[in-house]
Amino acid sequence: MTSASIDPSLVTGAWREGDPPGRRTFTDIGDVLLESGRTLPDVRLAYETWGTFDGSNAVLILHALTGDSHVTGDAGPGHPTPGWWNTIVGPGAAIDTDRFFVVAANILGGCQGSTGPASLDPDGLPWGSTFPELTVRDQVRAEVALADRLGIERWHGVIGGSAGGMRALEWAVEHPERVDRLFLLATSAAASAEQIALSRTQVAVIQNDPAWFGGDYYDGPHGPLTGLDLARRIAHIAYRSESELEERFGRTQQDDRRWAVDSYLQHHGAKLVRRFDAGSYVVLTSAMDSHDIGRGRGGTQAALARITARTVVAGVDSDRLYPLHQQRELADLIPGAGPLAVVKSAFGHDGFLIEFDQVGALARKLLQ
């Protein structure tokens, strides 16, 4: 049952034509040839920038699954939430926008201004069920086209956590000559069986919502709100640590006899529904399942050996979704990587978004 805090008439939390643009800039990158052999036509990416480009100071920040281009800045028209790395990116911050030209784009297949299932197709109708499956490599191909249009031949730094780390890794393997420094956070060389299992379960929950309509719900009375809400709750359990949930909630019940931890999950499910799109959630989680840096490249070790960037790999000690052994593999096999950096946190996988001081110190040291 959908949380009472969700508007039952809501169709999608996606940014749609006519909504306030906020800080976004939109650029058309043309057609994108996908790994499947299909061509996605007339692709547009939404992006934000901070700082001034001097020809050699560009830093690319790649957001995670339900993130967007709004890395830093206030909430406001066009931006339902504040920047997700407000403390790390900005004037004088670890990623110093007085020094660096910072670029962040909404991912291909996303729902905050870039071409995705909620966007209009060439016929002027929502893509919906006709939107193609994507891979991480497809998404990076779109980001490469954006860099070309911005005149950025080489990134001073490419930074990404979780799904963003997958794309950062692809950038460094496929285009080593364009990445000088690389920061990989809470990510892996390939999606694991457990990660895919969790992903497929979330997709199934969305697609079994009666309002899914095969993905063609955009012109309906409401969207698959219950499915997206529950998918987020499943994900959020994996994003946090068992010890944090136990310490914060234990077996506490509220006045209405609901378990406190259940109320907490309902809050996060409802929060995502208001700013995200179920179709994008399906497309993006499926793209993450495709992640395998060694696919078609002679295996993981051979692929990682192609990286020439000075690299920092960091993991979160309480992360049960992307456990430390996955980051240790990257640190051991990337030629320019130092020892694995361990972020100490009670917050599990979400630690890379929360532990500003530790993550910021690693970013500052790498970029300097």
PDB file of N, CA and C in Angstrom, residues 255-305:
ATOM      1  N   ASP A 255       3.658   5.818  18.370  1.00  0.00           N
ATOM      2  CA  ASP A 255       2.358   5.882  19.041  1.00  0.00           C
ATOM      3  C   ASP A 255       1.270   5.153  18.263  1.00  0.00           C
ATOM      4  N   ASP A 256       1.425   5.114  16.914  1.00  0.00           N
ATOM      5  CA  ASP A 256       0.420   4.425  16.096  1.00  0.00           C
ATOM      6  C   ASP A 256       0.724   2.938  15.957  1.00  0.00           C
ATOM      7  N   ARG A 257       1.677   2.449  16.752  1.00  0.00           N
ATOM      8  CA  ARG A 257       2.076   1.043  16.814  1.00  0.00           C
ATOM      9  C   ARG A 257       2.875   0.597  15.593  1.00  0.00           C
ATOM     10  N   ARG A 258       3.232   1.538  14.729  1.00  0.00           N
ATOM     11  CA  ARG A 258       4.123   1.166  13.622  1.00  0.00           C
ATOM     12  C   ARG A 258       5.539   1.029  14.151  1.00  0.00           C
ATOM     13  N   TRP A 259       6.265   0.092  13.593  1.00  0.00           N
ATOM     14  CA  TRP A 259       7.680  -0.002  13.919  1.00  0.00           C
ATOM     15  C   TRP A 259       8.379   1.267  13.432  1.00  0.00           C
ATOM     16  N   ALA A 260       9.261   1.799  14.246  1.00  0.00           N
ATOM     17  CA  ALA A 260       9.958   3.037  13.869  1.00  0.00           C
ATOM     18  C   ALA A 260      10.767   2.847  12.591  1.00  0.00           C
ATOM     19  N   VAL A 261      11.389   1.690  12.430  1.00  0.00           N
ATOM     20  CA  VAL A 261      12.190   1.462  11.226  1.00  0.00           C
ATOM     21  C   VAL A 261      11.298   1.391   9.988  1.00  0.00           C
ATOM     22  N   ASP A 262      10.073   0.885  10.143  1.00  0.00           N
ATOM     23  CA  ASP A 262       9.131   0.838   9.027  1.00  0.00           C
ATOM     24  C   ASP A 262       8.728   2.251   8.620  1.00  0.00           C
ATOM     25  N   SER A 263       8.474   3.101   9.593  1.00  0.00           N
ATOM     26  CA  SER A 263       8.128   4.493   9.312  1.00  0.00           C
ATOM     27  C   SER A 263       9.264   5.192   8.580  1.00  0.00           C
ATOM     28  N   TYR A 264      10.488   4.909   8.996  1.00  0.00           N
ATOM     29  CA  TYR A 264      11.683   5.479   8.359  1.00  0.00           C
ATOM     30  C   TYR A 264      11.772   5.068   6.886  1.00  0.00           C
ATOM     31  N   LEU A 265      11.544   3.797   6.598  1.00  0.00           N
ATOM     32  CA  LEU A 265      11.598   3.326   5.218  1.00  0.00           C
ATOM     33  C   LEU A 265      10.469   3.924   4.384  1.00  0.00           C
ATOM     34  N   GLN A 266       9.278   4.039   4.974  1.00  0.00           N
ATOM     35  CA  GLN A 266       8.168   4.681   4.268  1.00  0.00           C
ATOM     36  C   GLN A 266       8.514   6.115   3.897  1.00  0.00           C
ATOM     37  N   HIS A 267       9.171   6.807   4.802  1.00  0.00           N
ATOM     38  CA  HIS A 267       9.575   8.192   4.528  1.00  0.00           C
ATOM     39  C   HIS A 267      10.500   8.268   3.319  1.00  0.00           C
ATOM     40  N   HIS A 268      11.484   7.369   3.262  1.00  0.00           N
ATOM     41  CA  HIS A 268      12.440   7.420   2.156  1.00  0.00           C
ATOM     42  C   HIS A 268      11.807   6.964   0.847  1.00  0.00           C
ATOM     43  N   GLY A 269      10.885   6.027   0.911  1.00  0.00           N
ATOM     44  CA  GLY A 269      10.179   5.631  -0.301  1.00  0.00           C
ATOM     45  C   GLY A 269       9.359   6.774  -0.860  1.00  0.00           C
ATOM     46  N   ALA A 270       8.598   7.439   0.010  1.00  0.00           N
ATOM     47  CA  ALA A 270       7.761   8.556  -0.430  1.00  0.00           C
ATOM     48  C   ALA A 270       8.608   9.710  -0.949  1.00  0.00           C
ATOM     49  N   LYS A 271       9.725   9.945  -0.321  1.00  0.00           N
ATOM     50  CA  LYS A 271      10.615  11.035  -0.737  1.00  0.00           C
ATOM     51  C   LYS A 271      11.131  10.810  -2.151  1.00  0.00           C
ATOM     52  N   LEU A 272      11.503   9.572  -2.471  1.00  0.00           N
ATOM     53  CA  LEU A 272      12.007   9.292  -3.818  1.00  0.00           C
ATOM     54  C   LEU A 272      10.894   9.407  -4.855  1.00  0.00           C
ATOM     55  N   VAL A 273       9.713   8.903  -4.540  1.00  0.00           N
ATOM     56  CA  VAL A 273       8.600   8.936  -5.490  1.00  0.00           C
ATOM     57  C   VAL A 273       8.321  10.359  -5.952  1.00  0.00           C
ATOM     58  N   ARG A 274       8.482  11.320  -5.057  1.00  0.00           N
ATOM     59  CA  ARG A 274       8.167  12.712  -5.403  1.00  0.00           C
ATOM     60  C   ARG A 274       9.190  13.328  -6.357  1.00  0.00           C
ATOM     61  N   ARG A 275      10.384  12.730  -6.475  1.00  0.00           N
ATOM     62  CA  ARG A 275      11.412  13.362  -7.312  1.00  0.00           C
ATOM     63  C   ARG A 275      12.011  12.436  -8.367  1.00  0.00           C
ATOM     64  N   PHE A 276      11.462  11.237  -8.536  1.00  0.00           N
ATOM     65  CA  PHE A 276      12.064  10.287  -9.464  1.00  0.00           C
ATOM     66  C   PHE A 276      10.987   9.645 -10.326  1.00  0.00           C
ATOM     67  N   ASP A 277      11.425   8.817 -11.246  1.00  0.00           N
ATOM     68  CA  ASP A 277      10.525   8.192 -12.205  1.00  0.00           C
ATOM     69  C   ASP A 277      10.728   6.685 -12.204  1.00  0.00           C
ATOM     70  N   ALA A 278       9.644   5.945 -12.177  1.00  0.00           N
ATOM     71  CA  ALA A 278       9.723   4.488 -12.138  1.00  0.00           C
ATOM     72  C   ALA A 278      10.389   3.923 -13.394  1.00  0.00           C
ATOM     73  N   GLY A 279      10.069   4.479 -14.560  1.00  0.00           N
ATOM     74  CA  GLY A 279      10.680   3.999 -15.794  1.00  0.00           C
ATOM     75  C   GLY A 279      12.177   4.168 -15.788  1.00  0.00           C
ATOM     76  N   SER A 280      12.644   5.321 -15.323  1.00  0.00           N
ATOM     77  CA  SER A 280      14.087   5.540 -15.213  1.00  0.00           C
ATOM     78  C   SER A 280      14.712   4.577 -14.208  1.00  0.00           C
ATOM     79  N   TYR A 281      14.019   4.319 -13.114  1.00  0.00           N
ATOM     80  CA  TYR A 281      14.561   3.401 -12.100  1.00  0.00           C
ATOM     81  C   TYR A 281      14.808   2.028 -12.721  1.00  0.00           C
ATOM     82  N   VAL A 282      13.873   1.572 -13.551  1.00  0.00           N
ATOM     83  CA  VAL A 282      14.032   0.272 -14.215  1.00  0.00           C
ATOM     84  C   VAL A 282      15.193   0.300 -15.193  1.00  0.00           C
ATOM     85  N   VAL A 283      15.269   1.332 -16.021  1.00  0.00           N
ATOM     86  CA  VAL A 283      16.336   1.436 -17.023  1.00  0.00           C
ATOM     87  C   VAL A 283      17.713   1.534 -16.359  1.00  0.00           C
ATOM     88  N   LEU A 284      17.816   2.356 -15.317  1.00  0.00           N
ATOM     89  CA  LEU A 284      19.126   2.599 -14.710  1.00  0.00           C
ATOM     90  C   LEU A 284      19.608   1.408 -13.888  1.00  0.00           C
ATOM     91  N   THR A 285      18.712   0.753 -13.151  1.00  0.00           N
ATOM     92  CA  THR A 285      19.155  -0.425 -12.406  1.00  0.00           C
ATOM     93  C   THR A 285      19.555  -1.549 -13.358  1.00  0.00           C
ATOM     94  N   SER A 286      18.863  -1.664 -14.470  1.00  0.00           N
ATOM     95  CA  SER A 286      19.218  -2.682 -15.459  1.00  0.00           C
ATOM     96  C   SER A 286      20.573  -2.370 -16.092  1.00  0.00           C
ATOM     97  N   ALA A 287      20.858  -1.089 -16.329  1.00  0.00           N
ATOM     98  CA  ALA A 287      22.175  -0.712 -16.853  1.00  0.00           C
ATOM     99  C   ALA A 287      23.271  -1.077 -15.859  1.00  0.00           C
ATOM    100  N   MET A 288      23.022  -0.871 -14.583  1.00  0.00           N
ATOM    101  CA  MET A 288      24.016  -1.249 -13.575  1.00  0.00           C
ATOM    102  C   MET A 288      24.284  -2.747 -13.596  1.00  0.00           C
ATOM    103  N   ASP A 289      23.250  -3.547 -13.848  1.00  0.00           N
ATOM    104  CA  ASP A 289      23.432  -4.997 -13.940  1.00  0.00           C
ATOM    105  C   ASP A 289      24.402  -5.365 -15.062  1.00  0.00           C
ATOM    106  N   SER A 290      24.472  -4.523 -16.101  1.00  0.00           N
ATOM    107  CA  SER A 290      25.347  -4.811 -17.243  1.00  0.00           C
ATOM    108  C   SER A 290      26.817  -4.600 -16.926  1.00  0.00           C
ATOM    109  N   HIS A 291      27.100  -3.957 -15.816  1.00  0.00           N
ATOM    110  CA  HIS A 291      28.475  -3.527 -15.537  1.00  0.00           C
ATOM    111  C   HIS A 291      29.430  -4.701 -15.369  1.00  0.00           C
ATOM    112  N   ASP A 292      30.424  -4.746 -16.217  1.00  0.00           N
ATOM    113  CA  ASP A 292      31.503  -5.736 -16.146  1.00  0.00           C
ATOM    114  C   ASP A 292      32.669  -5.156 -16.930  1.00  0.00           C
ATOM    115  N   ILE A 293      33.626  -4.586 -16.224  1.00  0.00           N
ATOM    116  CA  ILE A 293      34.706  -3.850 -16.879  1.00  0.00           C
ATOM    117  C   ILE A 293      35.553  -4.749 -17.775  1.00  0.00           C
ATOM    118  N   GLY A 294      35.561  -6.057 -17.492  1.00  0.00           N
ATOM    119  CA  GLY A 294      36.378  -6.974 -18.283  1.00  0.00           C
ATOM    120  C   GLY A 294      35.678  -7.583 -19.476  1.00  0.00           C
ATOM    121  N   ARG A 295      34.371  -7.317 -19.612  1.00  0.00           N
ATOM    122  CA  ARG A 295      33.608  -7.912 -20.709  1.00  0.00           C
ATOM    123  C   ARG A 295      34.161  -7.462 -22.059  1.00  0.00           C
ATOM    124  N   GLY A 296      34.567  -8.429 -22.876  1.00  0.00           N
ATOM    125  CA  GLY A 296      35.085  -8.130 -24.203  1.00  0.00           C
ATOM    126  C   GLY A 296      36.459  -7.504 -24.213  1.00  0.00           C
ATOM    127  N   ARG A 297      37.117  -7.483 -23.052  1.00  0.00           N
ATOM    128  CA  ARG A 297      38.432  -6.845 -22.938  1.00  0.00           C
ATOM    129  C   ARG A 297      39.490  -7.785 -22.382  1.00  0.00           C
ATOM    130  N   GLY A 298      39.195  -9.065 -22.400  1.00  0.00           N
ATOM    131  CA  GLY A 298      40.172 -10.027 -21.900  1.00  0.00           C
ATOM    132  C   GLY A 298      40.137 -10.236 -20.410  1.00  0.00           C
ATOM    133  N   GLY A 299      39.058  -9.817 -19.753  1.00  0.00           N
ATOM    134  CA  GLY A 299      38.924 -10.020 -18.314  1.00  0.00           C
ATOM    135  C   GLY A 299      39.230  -8.766 -17.519  1.00  0.00           C
ATOM    136  N   THR A 300      38.929  -8.844 -16.233  1.00  0.00           N
ATOM    137  CA  THR A 300      39.056  -7.687 -15.355  1.00  0.00           C
ATOM    138  C   THR A 300      40.480  -7.164 -15.280  1.00  0.00           C
ATOM    139  N   GLN A 301      41.449  -8.050 -15.077  1.00  0.00           N
ATOM    140  CA  GLN A 301      42.829  -7.600 -14.906  1.00  0.00           C
ATOM    141  C   GLN A 301      43.345  -6.900 -16.159  1.00  0.00           C
ATOM    142  N   ALA A 302      43.055  -7.459 -17.307  1.00  0.00           N
ATOM    143  CA  ALA A 302      43.506  -6.850 -18.561  1.00  0.00           C
ATOM    144  C   ALA A 302      42.851  -5.490 -18.771  1.00  0.00           C
ATOM    145  N   ALA A 303      41.577  -5.388 -18.432  1.00  0.00           N
ATOM    146  CA  ALA A 303      40.887  -4.113 -18.610  1.00  0.00           C
ATOM    147  C   ALA A 303      41.452  -3.043 -17.683  1.00  0.00           C
ATOM    148  N   LEU A 304      41.631  -3.380 -16.421  1.00  0.00           N
ATOM    149  CA  LEU A 304      42.129  -2.391 -15.463  1.00  0.00           C
ATOM    150  C   LEU A 304      43.569  -1.987 -15.758  1.00  0.00           C
ATOM    151  N   ALA A 305      44.314  -2.853 -16.399  1.00  0.00           N
ATOM    152  CA  ALA A 305      45.703  -2.525 -16.756  1.00  0.00           C
ATOM    153  C   ALA A 305      45.782  -1.399 -17.777  1.00  0.00           C
TER     154      ALA A 305
END
